[in-house]
Coordinates of C-alpha atoms in Angstrom, one line a residue:
X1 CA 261.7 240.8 195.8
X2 CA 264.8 240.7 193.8
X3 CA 265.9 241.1 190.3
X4 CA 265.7 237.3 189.5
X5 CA 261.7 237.1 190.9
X6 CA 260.9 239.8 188.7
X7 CA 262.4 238.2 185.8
X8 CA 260.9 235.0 186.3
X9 CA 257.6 236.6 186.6
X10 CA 258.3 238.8 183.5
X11 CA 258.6 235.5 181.8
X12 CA 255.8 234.3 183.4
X13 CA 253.4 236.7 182.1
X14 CA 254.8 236.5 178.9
X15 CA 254.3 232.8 178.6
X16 CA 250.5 232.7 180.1
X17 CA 249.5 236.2 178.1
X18 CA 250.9 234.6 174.4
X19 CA 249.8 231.3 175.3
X20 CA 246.6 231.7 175.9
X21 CA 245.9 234.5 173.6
X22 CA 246.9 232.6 170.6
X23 CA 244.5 229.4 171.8
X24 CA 241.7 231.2 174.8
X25 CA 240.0 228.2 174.5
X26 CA 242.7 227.3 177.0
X27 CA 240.8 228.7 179.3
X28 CA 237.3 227.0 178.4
X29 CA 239.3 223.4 179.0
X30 CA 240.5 224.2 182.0
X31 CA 237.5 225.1 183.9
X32 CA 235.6 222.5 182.3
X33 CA 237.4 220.0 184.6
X34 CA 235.7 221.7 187.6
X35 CA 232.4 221.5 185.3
X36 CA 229.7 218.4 185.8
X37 CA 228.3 218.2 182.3
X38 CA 225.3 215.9 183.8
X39 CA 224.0 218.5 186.6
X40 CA 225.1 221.4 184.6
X41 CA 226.9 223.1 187.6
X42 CA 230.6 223.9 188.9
X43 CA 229.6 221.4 191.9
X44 CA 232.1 222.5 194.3
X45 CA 229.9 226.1 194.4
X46 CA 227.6 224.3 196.5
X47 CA 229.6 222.4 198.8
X48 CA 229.9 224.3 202.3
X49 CA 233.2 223.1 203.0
X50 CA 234.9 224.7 200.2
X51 CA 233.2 227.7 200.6
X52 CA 234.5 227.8 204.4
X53 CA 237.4 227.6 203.2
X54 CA 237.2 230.8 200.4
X55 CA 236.3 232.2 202.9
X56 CA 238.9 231.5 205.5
X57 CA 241.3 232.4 203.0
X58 CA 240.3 236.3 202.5
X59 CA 240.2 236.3 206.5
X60 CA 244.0 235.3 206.5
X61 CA 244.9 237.4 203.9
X62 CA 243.5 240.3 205.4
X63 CA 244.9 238.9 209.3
X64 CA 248.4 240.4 207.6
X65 CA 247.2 243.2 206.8
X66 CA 245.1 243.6 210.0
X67 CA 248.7 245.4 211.8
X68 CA 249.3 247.8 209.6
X69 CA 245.6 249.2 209.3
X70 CA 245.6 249.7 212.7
X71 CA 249.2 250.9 213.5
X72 CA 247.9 253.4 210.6
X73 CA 244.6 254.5 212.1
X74 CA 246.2 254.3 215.6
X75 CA 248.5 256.9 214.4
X76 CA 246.2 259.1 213.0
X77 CA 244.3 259.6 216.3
X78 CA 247.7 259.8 218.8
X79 CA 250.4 261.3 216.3
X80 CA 252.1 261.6 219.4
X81 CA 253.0 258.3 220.4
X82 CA 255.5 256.3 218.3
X83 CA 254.1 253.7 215.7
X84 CA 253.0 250.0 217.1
X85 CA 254.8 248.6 214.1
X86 CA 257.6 250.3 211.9
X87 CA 256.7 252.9 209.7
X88 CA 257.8 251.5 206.1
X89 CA 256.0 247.9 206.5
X90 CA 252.7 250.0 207.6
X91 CA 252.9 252.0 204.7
X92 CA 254.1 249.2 201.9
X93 CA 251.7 246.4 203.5
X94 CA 248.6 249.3 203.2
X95 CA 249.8 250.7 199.4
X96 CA 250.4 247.5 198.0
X97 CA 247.2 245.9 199.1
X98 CA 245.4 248.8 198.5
X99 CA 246.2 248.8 195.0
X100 CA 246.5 245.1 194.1
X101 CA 243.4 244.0 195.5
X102 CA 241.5 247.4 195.8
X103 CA 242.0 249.9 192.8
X104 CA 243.6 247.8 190.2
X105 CA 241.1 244.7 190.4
X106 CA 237.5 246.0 191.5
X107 CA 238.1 250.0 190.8
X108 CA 239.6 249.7 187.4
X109 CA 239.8 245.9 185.8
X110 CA 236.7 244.4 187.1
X111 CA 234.8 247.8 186.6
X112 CA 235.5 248.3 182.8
X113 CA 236.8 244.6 181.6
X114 CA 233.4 243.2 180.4
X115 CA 234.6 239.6 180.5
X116 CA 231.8 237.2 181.5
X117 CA 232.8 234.5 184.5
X118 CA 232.8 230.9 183.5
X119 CA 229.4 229.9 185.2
X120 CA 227.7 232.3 183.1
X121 CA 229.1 231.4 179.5
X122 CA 227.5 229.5 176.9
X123 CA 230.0 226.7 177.0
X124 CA 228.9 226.3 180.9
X125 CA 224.9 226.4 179.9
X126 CA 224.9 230.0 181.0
X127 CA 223.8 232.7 178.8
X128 CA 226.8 234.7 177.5
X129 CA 229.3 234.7 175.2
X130 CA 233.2 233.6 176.1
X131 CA 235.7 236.1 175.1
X132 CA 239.5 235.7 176.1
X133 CA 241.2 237.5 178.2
X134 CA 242.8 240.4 176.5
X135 CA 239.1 241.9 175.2
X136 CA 237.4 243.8 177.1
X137 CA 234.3 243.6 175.1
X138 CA 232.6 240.7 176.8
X139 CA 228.6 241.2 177.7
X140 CA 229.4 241.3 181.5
X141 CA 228.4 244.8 182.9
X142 CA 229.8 244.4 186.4
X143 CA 232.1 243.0 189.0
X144 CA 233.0 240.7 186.2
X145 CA 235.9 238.1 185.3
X146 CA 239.4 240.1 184.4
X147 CA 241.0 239.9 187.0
X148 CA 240.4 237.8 190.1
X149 CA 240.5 240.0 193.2
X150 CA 240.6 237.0 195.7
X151 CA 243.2 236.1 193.4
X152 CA 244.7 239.0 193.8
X153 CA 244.1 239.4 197.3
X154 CA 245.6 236.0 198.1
X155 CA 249.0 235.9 196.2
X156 CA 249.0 239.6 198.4
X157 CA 250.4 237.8 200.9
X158 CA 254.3 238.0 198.9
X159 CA 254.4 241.4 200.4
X160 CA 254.3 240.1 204.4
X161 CA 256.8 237.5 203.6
X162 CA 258.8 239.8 201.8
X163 CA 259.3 241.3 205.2
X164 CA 259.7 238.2 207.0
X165 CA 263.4 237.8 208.2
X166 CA 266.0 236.8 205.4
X167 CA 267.0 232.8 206.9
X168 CA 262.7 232.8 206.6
X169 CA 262.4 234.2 203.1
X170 CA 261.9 231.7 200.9
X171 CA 259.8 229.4 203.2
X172 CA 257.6 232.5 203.1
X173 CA 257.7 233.2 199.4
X174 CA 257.0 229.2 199.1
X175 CA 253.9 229.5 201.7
X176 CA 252.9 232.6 200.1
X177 CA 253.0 231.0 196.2
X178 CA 250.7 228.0 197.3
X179 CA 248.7 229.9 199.8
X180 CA 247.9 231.8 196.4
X181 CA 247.4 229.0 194.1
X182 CA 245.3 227.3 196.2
X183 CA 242.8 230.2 196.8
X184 CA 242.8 230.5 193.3
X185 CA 242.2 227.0 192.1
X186 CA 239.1 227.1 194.4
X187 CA 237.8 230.2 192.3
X188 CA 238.2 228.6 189.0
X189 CA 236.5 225.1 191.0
X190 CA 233.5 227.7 191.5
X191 CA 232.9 228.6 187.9
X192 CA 234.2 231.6 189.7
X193 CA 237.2 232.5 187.1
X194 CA 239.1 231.6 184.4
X195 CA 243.0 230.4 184.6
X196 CA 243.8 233.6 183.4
X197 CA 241.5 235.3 185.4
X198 CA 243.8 234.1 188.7
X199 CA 247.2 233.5 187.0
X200 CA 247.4 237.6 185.4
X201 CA 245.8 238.5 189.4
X202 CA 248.5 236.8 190.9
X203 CA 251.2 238.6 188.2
X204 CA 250.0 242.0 188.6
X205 CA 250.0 241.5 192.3
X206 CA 253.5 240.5 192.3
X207 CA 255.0 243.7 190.2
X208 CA 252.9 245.7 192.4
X209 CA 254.7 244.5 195.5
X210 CA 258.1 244.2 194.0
X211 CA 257.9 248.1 192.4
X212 CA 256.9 249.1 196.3
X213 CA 259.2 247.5 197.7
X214 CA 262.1 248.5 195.3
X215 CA 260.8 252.1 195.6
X216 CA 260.6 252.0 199.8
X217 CA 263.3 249.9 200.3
X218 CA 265.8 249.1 198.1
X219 CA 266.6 252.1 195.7
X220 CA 269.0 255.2 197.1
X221 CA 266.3 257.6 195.4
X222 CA 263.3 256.9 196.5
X223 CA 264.6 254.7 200.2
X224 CA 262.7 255.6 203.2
X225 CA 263.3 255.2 206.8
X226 CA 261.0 254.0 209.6
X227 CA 261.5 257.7 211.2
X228 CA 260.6 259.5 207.9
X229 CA 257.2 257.6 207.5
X230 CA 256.9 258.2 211.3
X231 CA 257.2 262.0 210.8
X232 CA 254.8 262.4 207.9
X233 CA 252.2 260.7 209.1
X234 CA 252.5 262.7 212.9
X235 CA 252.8 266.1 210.4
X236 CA 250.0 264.7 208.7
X237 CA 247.5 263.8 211.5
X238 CA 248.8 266.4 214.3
X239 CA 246.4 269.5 213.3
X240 CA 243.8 267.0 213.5
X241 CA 244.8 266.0 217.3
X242 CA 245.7 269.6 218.1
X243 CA 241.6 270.1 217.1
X244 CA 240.2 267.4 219.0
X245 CA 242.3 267.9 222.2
X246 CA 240.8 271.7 221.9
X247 CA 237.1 270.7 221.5
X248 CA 237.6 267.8 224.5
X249 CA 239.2 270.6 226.8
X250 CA 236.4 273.3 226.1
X251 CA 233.5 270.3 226.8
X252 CA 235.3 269.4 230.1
X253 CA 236.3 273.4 231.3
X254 CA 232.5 273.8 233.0
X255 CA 232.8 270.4 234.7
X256 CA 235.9 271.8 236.3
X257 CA 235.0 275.3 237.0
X258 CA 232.0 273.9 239.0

Protein backbone atom coordinates (compact mmCIF):
# COMPACT_ATOMS: atom_id res chain seq x y z
CA UNK A 1 0.00 0.00 0.00
CA UNK A 2 2.54 2.47 -1.06
CA UNK A 3 2.87 5.45 -3.08
CA UNK A 4 3.94 3.59 -6.29
CA UNK A 5 0.64 1.06 -6.09
CA UNK A 6 -1.46 3.92 -5.92
CA UNK A 7 0.13 5.49 -8.79
CA UNK A 8 0.01 2.59 -10.87
CA UNK A 9 -3.58 2.15 -10.14
CA UNK A 10 -4.26 5.99 -10.71
CA UNK A 11 -3.02 5.17 -14.17
CA UNK A 12 -4.86 2.28 -14.29
CA UNK A 13 -8.14 3.86 -13.94
CA UNK A 14 -7.28 6.33 -16.14
CA UNK A 15 -6.41 4.07 -18.94
CA UNK A 16 -9.64 1.58 -18.55
CA UNK A 17 -12.10 4.80 -17.77
CA UNK A 18 -10.78 6.83 -21.25
CA UNK A 19 -10.51 3.78 -23.09
CA UNK A 20 -13.45 2.46 -22.83
CA UNK A 21 -15.50 5.48 -22.67
CA UNK A 22 -14.33 6.75 -25.96
CA UNK A 23 -15.12 3.09 -27.70
CA UNK A 24 -17.90 1.14 -24.80
CA UNK A 25 -18.40 -1.13 -27.32
CA UNK A 26 -15.24 -2.50 -25.75
CA UNK A 27 -17.18 -3.89 -23.48
CA UNK A 28 -19.88 -5.65 -25.78
CA UNK A 29 -16.58 -7.55 -27.57
CA UNK A 30 -15.34 -8.66 -24.64
CA UNK A 31 -18.16 -10.49 -23.17
CA UNK A 32 -19.18 -11.73 -26.42
CA UNK A 33 -16.26 -14.20 -26.21
CA UNK A 34 -18.02 -15.92 -23.16
CA UNK A 35 -21.31 -15.57 -25.47
CA UNK A 36 -22.55 -18.82 -27.67
CA UNK A 37 -24.24 -17.09 -30.54
CA UNK A 38 -25.94 -20.71 -31.48
CA UNK A 39 -27.68 -21.42 -27.95
CA UNK A 40 -28.09 -17.82 -27.19
CA UNK A 41 -26.60 -18.19 -23.68
CA UNK A 42 -23.35 -17.27 -21.52
CA UNK A 43 -22.89 -21.18 -21.30
CA UNK A 44 -20.56 -21.29 -18.43
CA UNK A 45 -23.94 -19.92 -16.28
CA UNK A 46 -25.04 -23.27 -16.38
CA UNK A 47 -22.18 -25.34 -15.68
CA UNK A 48 -22.11 -26.45 -11.90
CA UNK A 49 -18.59 -26.49 -11.64
CA UNK A 50 -17.97 -22.94 -12.30
CA UNK A 51 -20.64 -21.93 -10.26
CA UNK A 52 -18.86 -23.97 -7.20
CA UNK A 53 -16.29 -22.26 -7.79
CA UNK A 54 -18.08 -18.41 -7.59
CA UNK A 55 -19.12 -19.56 -4.96
CA UNK A 56 -16.07 -20.79 -3.19
CA UNK A 57 -14.52 -17.70 -3.97
CA UNK A 58 -17.01 -15.32 -1.83
CA UNK A 59 -16.51 -18.04 0.99
CA UNK A 60 -12.63 -17.28 0.99
CA UNK A 61 -13.01 -13.80 0.67
CA UNK A 62 -15.10 -13.61 3.47
CA UNK A 63 -12.78 -16.63 5.58
CA UNK A 64 -10.30 -13.21 5.88
CA UNK A 65 -12.55 -11.33 7.08
CA UNK A 66 -14.20 -14.04 9.28
CA UNK A 67 -11.31 -12.92 12.34
CA UNK A 68 -11.93 -9.64 12.60
CA UNK A 69 -15.89 -9.89 12.69
CA UNK A 70 -15.54 -11.97 15.47
CA UNK A 71 -12.62 -10.39 17.42
CA UNK A 72 -15.18 -7.36 16.87
CA UNK A 73 -18.33 -8.92 18.16
CA UNK A 74 -16.28 -10.78 20.81
CA UNK A 75 -15.35 -7.49 22.03
CA UNK A 76 -18.46 -5.97 22.17
CA UNK A 77 -19.91 -8.70 24.56
CA UNK A 78 -16.54 -9.02 27.10
CA UNK A 79 -14.94 -5.35 26.79
CA UNK A 80 -13.01 -6.68 29.42
CA UNK A 81 -10.88 -9.15 28.04
CA UNK A 82 -8.17 -8.01 25.58
CA UNK A 83 -8.77 -8.36 21.68
CA UNK A 84 -8.23 -12.02 19.96
CA UNK A 85 -6.55 -10.27 17.18
CA UNK A 86 -4.94 -6.58 17.21
CA UNK A 87 -7.07 -3.78 17.28
CA UNK A 88 -6.06 -1.86 13.98
CA UNK A 89 -6.35 -5.01 11.56
CA UNK A 90 -9.89 -5.69 13.19
CA UNK A 91 -10.89 -2.33 12.56
CA UNK A 92 -9.24 -1.72 8.83
CA UNK A 93 -10.10 -5.39 7.62
CA UNK A 94 -14.09 -4.60 8.92
CA UNK A 95 -14.06 -0.63 7.39
CA UNK A 96 -12.49 -1.48 4.28
CA UNK A 97 -14.69 -4.40 3.48
CA UNK A 98 -17.56 -2.76 4.74
CA UNK A 99 -17.39 -0.10 2.38
CA UNK A 100 -15.78 -1.67 -0.72
CA UNK A 101 -18.08 -4.50 -1.08
CA UNK A 102 -20.99 -3.27 1.17
CA UNK A 103 -21.87 0.57 0.84
CA UNK A 104 -20.04 1.60 -2.19
CA UNK A 105 -21.17 -1.36 -4.49
CA UNK A 106 -24.80 -2.64 -3.44
CA UNK A 107 -25.79 0.58 -1.11
CA UNK A 108 -24.84 3.27 -3.52
CA UNK A 109 -23.53 2.08 -7.19
CA UNK A 110 -25.57 -0.92 -7.83
CA UNK A 111 -28.69 0.86 -6.19
CA UNK A 112 -28.78 4.02 -8.41
CA UNK A 113 -26.36 3.02 -11.57
CA UNK A 114 -29.15 1.69 -13.92
CA UNK A 115 -26.70 -0.14 -16.16
CA UNK A 116 -28.21 -3.40 -17.49
CA UNK A 117 -25.91 -6.81 -17.04
CA UNK A 118 -24.68 -8.26 -20.22
CA UNK A 119 -27.22 -11.37 -20.23
CA UNK A 120 -29.90 -9.04 -20.41
CA UNK A 121 -28.83 -6.61 -23.35
CA UNK A 122 -29.99 -6.55 -26.76
CA UNK A 123 -26.69 -7.51 -28.21
CA UNK A 124 -26.99 -10.87 -25.82
CA UNK A 125 -30.77 -11.53 -27.11
CA UNK A 126 -31.97 -10.01 -23.92
CA UNK A 127 -34.36 -7.23 -23.77
CA UNK A 128 -32.50 -4.05 -22.89
CA UNK A 129 -30.55 -1.48 -24.10
CA UNK A 130 -26.40 -1.33 -23.58
CA UNK A 131 -25.24 1.75 -22.21
CA UNK A 132 -21.45 2.22 -21.08
CA UNK A 133 -20.21 2.50 -18.10
CA UNK A 134 -20.13 6.10 -17.11
CA UNK A 135 -24.20 6.60 -17.57
CA UNK A 136 -26.25 5.84 -15.16
CA UNK A 137 -29.28 6.01 -17.28
CA UNK A 138 -29.53 2.36 -18.37
CA UNK A 139 -33.22 0.64 -17.98
CA UNK A 140 -32.01 -1.64 -15.09
CA UNK A 141 -33.94 -0.81 -11.84
CA UNK A 142 -32.03 -2.99 -9.41
CA UNK A 143 -29.03 -4.76 -8.21
CA UNK A 144 -27.71 -3.99 -11.57
CA UNK A 145 -24.24 -3.93 -13.49
CA UNK A 146 -21.95 -0.77 -12.28
CA UNK A 147 -20.01 -2.07 -10.29
CA UNK A 148 -19.29 -5.73 -9.61
CA UNK A 149 -19.59 -6.49 -5.83
CA UNK A 150 -17.93 -10.06 -6.10
CA UNK A 151 -15.63 -8.09 -8.02
CA UNK A 152 -15.24 -5.95 -5.49
CA UNK A 153 -15.38 -8.40 -2.78
CA UNK A 154 -12.73 -10.49 -4.28
CA UNK A 155 -9.80 -7.97 -5.14
CA UNK A 156 -10.83 -7.17 -1.04
CA UNK A 157 -8.54 -9.54 -0.28
CA UNK A 158 -5.36 -6.60 -0.92
CA UNK A 159 -6.31 -5.49 2.46
CA UNK A 160 -5.32 -9.08 4.45
CA UNK A 161 -2.13 -9.23 2.42
CA UNK A 162 -1.48 -5.84 3.12
CA UNK A 163 -1.03 -7.06 6.58
CA UNK A 164 0.78 -10.06 5.84
CA UNK A 165 4.47 -9.79 6.95
CA UNK A 166 6.87 -7.55 4.70
CA UNK A 167 9.46 -10.71 3.19
CA UNK A 168 5.45 -12.08 2.32
CA UNK A 169 4.17 -8.91 0.73
CA UNK A 170 4.30 -9.13 -2.66
CA UNK A 171 3.58 -12.90 -2.90
CA UNK A 172 0.35 -11.69 -1.22
CA UNK A 173 -0.31 -8.71 -3.36
CA UNK A 174 0.49 -11.30 -6.39
CA UNK A 175 -2.10 -13.94 -4.86
CA UNK A 176 -4.42 -11.28 -4.02
CA UNK A 177 -4.33 -9.59 -7.93
CA UNK A 178 -5.18 -13.12 -9.49
CA UNK A 179 -7.35 -14.33 -6.75
CA UNK A 180 -9.25 -11.12 -8.00
CA UNK A 181 -9.02 -11.42 -11.63
CA UNK A 182 -10.01 -14.76 -11.67
CA UNK A 183 -13.28 -14.28 -9.63
CA UNK A 184 -13.92 -11.69 -11.95
CA UNK A 185 -13.37 -13.29 -15.27
CA UNK A 186 -15.88 -15.84 -14.06
CA UNK A 187 -18.57 -12.96 -13.65
CA UNK A 188 -18.02 -11.56 -17.05
CA UNK A 189 -18.05 -15.71 -18.29
CA UNK A 190 -21.70 -15.54 -16.61
CA UNK A 191 -23.08 -12.80 -18.67
CA UNK A 192 -22.76 -11.60 -15.11
CA UNK A 193 -20.73 -8.19 -15.91
CA UNK A 194 -18.98 -6.22 -18.11
CA UNK A 195 -14.97 -5.62 -18.11
CA UNK A 196 -15.56 -2.58 -16.68
CA UNK A 197 -18.02 -3.68 -14.46
CA UNK A 198 -15.06 -5.82 -12.58
CA UNK A 199 -11.98 -3.87 -13.59
CA UNK A 200 -13.49 -0.13 -11.93
CA UNK A 201 -14.74 -2.86 -8.78
CA UNK A 202 -11.34 -3.98 -8.41
CA UNK A 203 -9.95 0.01 -8.65
CA UNK A 204 -12.28 1.47 -6.22
CA UNK A 205 -11.59 -1.43 -3.99
CA UNK A 206 -7.98 -0.79 -4.04
CA UNK A 207 -8.10 3.24 -3.16
CA UNK A 208 -10.43 2.14 -0.55
CA UNK A 209 -7.84 -0.05 1.18
CA UNK A 210 -4.88 2.03 0.41
CA UNK A 211 -6.67 5.48 1.93
CA UNK A 212 -7.43 3.15 5.20
CA UNK A 213 -4.51 1.94 5.50
CA UNK A 214 -2.64 5.28 4.96
CA UNK A 215 -5.10 6.85 7.36
CA UNK A 216 -4.65 3.86 10.34
CA UNK A 217 -1.29 3.21 9.68
CA UNK A 218 1.01 5.16 7.97
CA UNK A 219 0.26 8.92 8.41
CA UNK A 220 1.49 10.83 11.88
CA UNK A 221 -2.08 12.46 11.95
CA UNK A 222 -4.40 10.19 11.74
CA UNK A 223 -1.87 6.80 13.05
CA UNK A 224 -3.56 4.59 15.50
CA UNK A 225 -2.23 2.07 17.92
CA UNK A 226 -3.53 -1.50 18.64
CA UNK A 227 -4.21 -0.10 22.40
CA UNK A 228 -6.13 3.00 21.22
CA UNK A 229 -8.64 0.80 19.04
CA UNK A 230 -8.61 -1.48 22.10
CA UNK A 231 -9.83 1.35 24.43
CA UNK A 232 -12.54 2.74 22.19
CA UNK A 233 -14.15 -0.15 21.54
CA UNK A 234 -14.03 -1.31 25.62
CA UNK A 235 -15.38 2.59 26.17
CA UNK A 236 -17.74 1.81 23.62
CA UNK A 237 -19.23 -1.49 24.55
CA UNK A 238 -18.58 -1.31 28.54
CA UNK A 239 -22.15 0.39 29.59
CA UNK A 240 -23.51 -2.26 27.64
CA UNK A 241 -21.62 -5.17 29.76
CA UNK A 242 -22.09 -3.11 32.88
CA UNK A 243 -26.15 -3.60 31.96
CA UNK A 244 -26.15 -7.07 31.16
CA UNK A 245 -23.95 -8.26 34.14
CA UNK A 246 -26.77 -6.14 36.29
CA UNK A 247 -29.83 -7.94 34.71
CA UNK A 248 -27.86 -11.56 34.94
CA UNK A 249 -27.12 -10.84 38.75
CA UNK A 250 -30.77 -9.67 39.65
CA UNK A 251 -32.20 -13.11 37.65
CA UNK A 252 -29.74 -15.32 39.68
CA UNK A 253 -30.13 -13.24 43.34
CA UNK A 254 -33.47 -15.59 44.27
CA UNK A 255 -31.75 -18.72 43.24
CA UNK A 256 -29.16 -17.87 45.81
CA UNK A 257 -31.15 -16.46 48.56
CA UNK A 258 -33.14 -19.73 48.52
Amino acid sequence: MNRTGLFIALGLALVVGLLFGIYPELDLKLAALFYDPATKTFPLKSDPTASFARDISMWIAWAFALPAIVAFVVKLLRPDRPMLIPGRATIFLLVTIILSAGILTNLTFKSYWGRPRPIVVSEFNGPQEFVPWWDPRGSCVRNCSFFSGEGATAFWTYAPAALAPPAWRPLAYAAATVFGITTSGLRMAFGGHFFTDVAIAGLVTFFVIWLAYALIYRWASTRLTDEQVDAALTRLAWPGYRLRRRLFSRKASPARSG
